[in-house]
């Protein structure tokens, strides 16, 4: 079994920036030569997350609205007293979504559903450069 790690950078905008990283992930899986196994996508940082969605404008709007309802930016966050960085909502949103997504690799492809794409969600209050680690295991 091979274990391969690759990393790539993604530049993001402030607040909720949702990037479709599926094609980049697939090119890394293809380069790995792994035909059967799994791929883990992990973002470093406590105000970003990786999950999956049908990447279309309506849902990108809906996920933004849902996050605003669940974790409002203008709510009180004790975290602001620690660093005065104003991103308490960003941390909580990232914790709930989670920093990683794992998918099976079948026939050399990330085995996603037809309408399923892998997304990086950056929720910080300023533009960032994010590092995504991809760990591929298989044969
Ligand atoms: Zn913070």
mmCIF file with all atom_site columns, C-alpha atoms in Angstrom, residues 10-17 47-48 73 83-91 121-130:
data_model
loop_
_atom_site.group_PDB
_atom_site.id
_atom_site.type_symbol
_atom_site.label_atom_id
_atom_site.label_alt_id
_atom_site.label_comp_id
_atom_site.label_asym_id
_atom_site.label_entity_id
_atom_site.label_seq_id
_atom_site.pdbx_PDB_ins_code
_atom_site.Cartn_x
_atom_site.Cartn_y
_atom_site.Cartn_z
_atom_site.occupancy
_atom_site.B_iso_or_equiv
_atom_site.pdbx_formal_charge
_atom_site.auth_seq_id
_atom_site.auth_comp_id
_atom_site.auth_asym_id
_atom_site.auth_atom_id
_atom_site.pdbx_PDB_model_num
ATOM 1  C CA . UNK A 1 10  ? -5.638  28.331 -1.912 1.00 0.00 ? 10  UNK A CA 1
ATOM 2  C CA . UNK A 1 11  ? -6.050  32.097 -1.680 1.00 0.00 ? 11  UNK A CA 1
ATOM 3  C CA . UNK A 1 12  ? -9.353  33.078 -0.095 1.00 0.00 ? 12  UNK A CA 1
ATOM 4  C CA . UNK A 1 13  ? -11.349 36.238 0.475  1.00 0.00 ? 13  UNK A CA 1
ATOM 5  C CA . UNK A 1 14  ? -12.673 37.542 3.796  1.00 0.00 ? 14  UNK A CA 1
ATOM 6  C CA . UNK A 1 15  ? -15.751 36.025 5.479  1.00 0.00 ? 15  UNK A CA 1
ATOM 7  C CA . UNK A 1 16  ? -17.333 33.054 3.760  1.00 0.00 ? 16  UNK A CA 1
ATOM 8  C CA . UNK A 1 17  ? -15.350 32.125 0.662  1.00 0.00 ? 17  UNK A CA 1
ATOM 9  C CA . UNK A 1 47  ? -11.271 29.237 10.873 1.00 0.00 ? 47  UNK A CA 1
ATOM 10 C CA . UNK A 1 48  ? -11.557 27.129 7.723  1.00 0.00 ? 48  UNK A CA 1
ATOM 11 C CA . UNK A 1 73  ? -21.369 37.339 13.327 1.00 0.00 ? 73  UNK A CA 1
ATOM 12 C CA . UNK A 1 83  ? -7.434  38.206 21.019 1.00 0.00 ? 83  UNK A CA 1
ATOM 13 C CA . UNK A 1 84  ? -9.752  41.043 19.910 1.00 0.00 ? 84  UNK A CA 1
ATOM 14 C CA . UNK A 1 85  ? -9.663  39.480 16.452 1.00 0.00 ? 85  UNK A CA 1
ATOM 15 C CA . UNK A 1 86  ? -13.430 39.556 15.917 1.00 0.00 ? 86  UNK A CA 1
ATOM 16 C CA . UNK A 1 87  ? -13.609 36.071 14.443 1.00 0.00 ? 87  UNK A CA 1
ATOM 17 C CA . UNK A 1 88  ? -15.414 34.068 17.129 1.00 0.00 ? 88  UNK A CA 1
ATOM 18 C CA . UNK A 1 89  ? -18.141 33.156 14.653 1.00 0.00 ? 89  UNK A CA 1
ATOM 19 C CA . UNK A 1 90  ? -15.475 32.014 12.180 1.00 0.00 ? 90  UNK A CA 1
ATOM 20 C CA . UNK A 1 91  ? -13.982 29.563 14.678 1.00 0.00 ? 91  UNK A CA 1
ATOM 21 C CA . UNK A 1 121 ? -14.861 27.020 3.243  1.00 0.00 ? 121 UNK A CA 1
ATOM 22 C CA . UNK A 1 122 ? -12.855 29.921 4.584  1.00 0.00 ? 122 UNK A CA 1
ATOM 23 C CA . UNK A 1 123 ? -14.768 31.764 7.276  1.00 0.00 ? 123 UNK A CA 1
ATOM 24 C CA . UNK A 1 124 ? -12.161 34.116 8.676  1.00 0.00 ? 124 UNK A CA 1
ATOM 25 C CA . UNK A 1 125 ? -12.705 37.881 8.733  1.00 0.00 ? 125 UNK A CA 1
ATOM 26 C CA . UNK A 1 126 ? -9.711  38.606 6.511  1.00 0.00 ? 126 UNK A CA 1
ATOM 27 C CA . UNK A 1 127 ? -8.270  37.174 3.305  1.00 0.00 ? 127 UNK A CA 1
ATOM 28 C CA . UNK A 1 128 ? -6.033  34.188 3.890  1.00 0.00 ? 128 UNK A CA 1
ATOM 29 C CA . UNK A 1 129 ? -3.715  31.782 2.135  1.00 0.00 ? 129 UNK A CA 1
ATOM 30 C CA . UNK A 1 130 ? -4.770  28.261 3.114  1.00 0.00 ? 130 UNK A CA 1
#
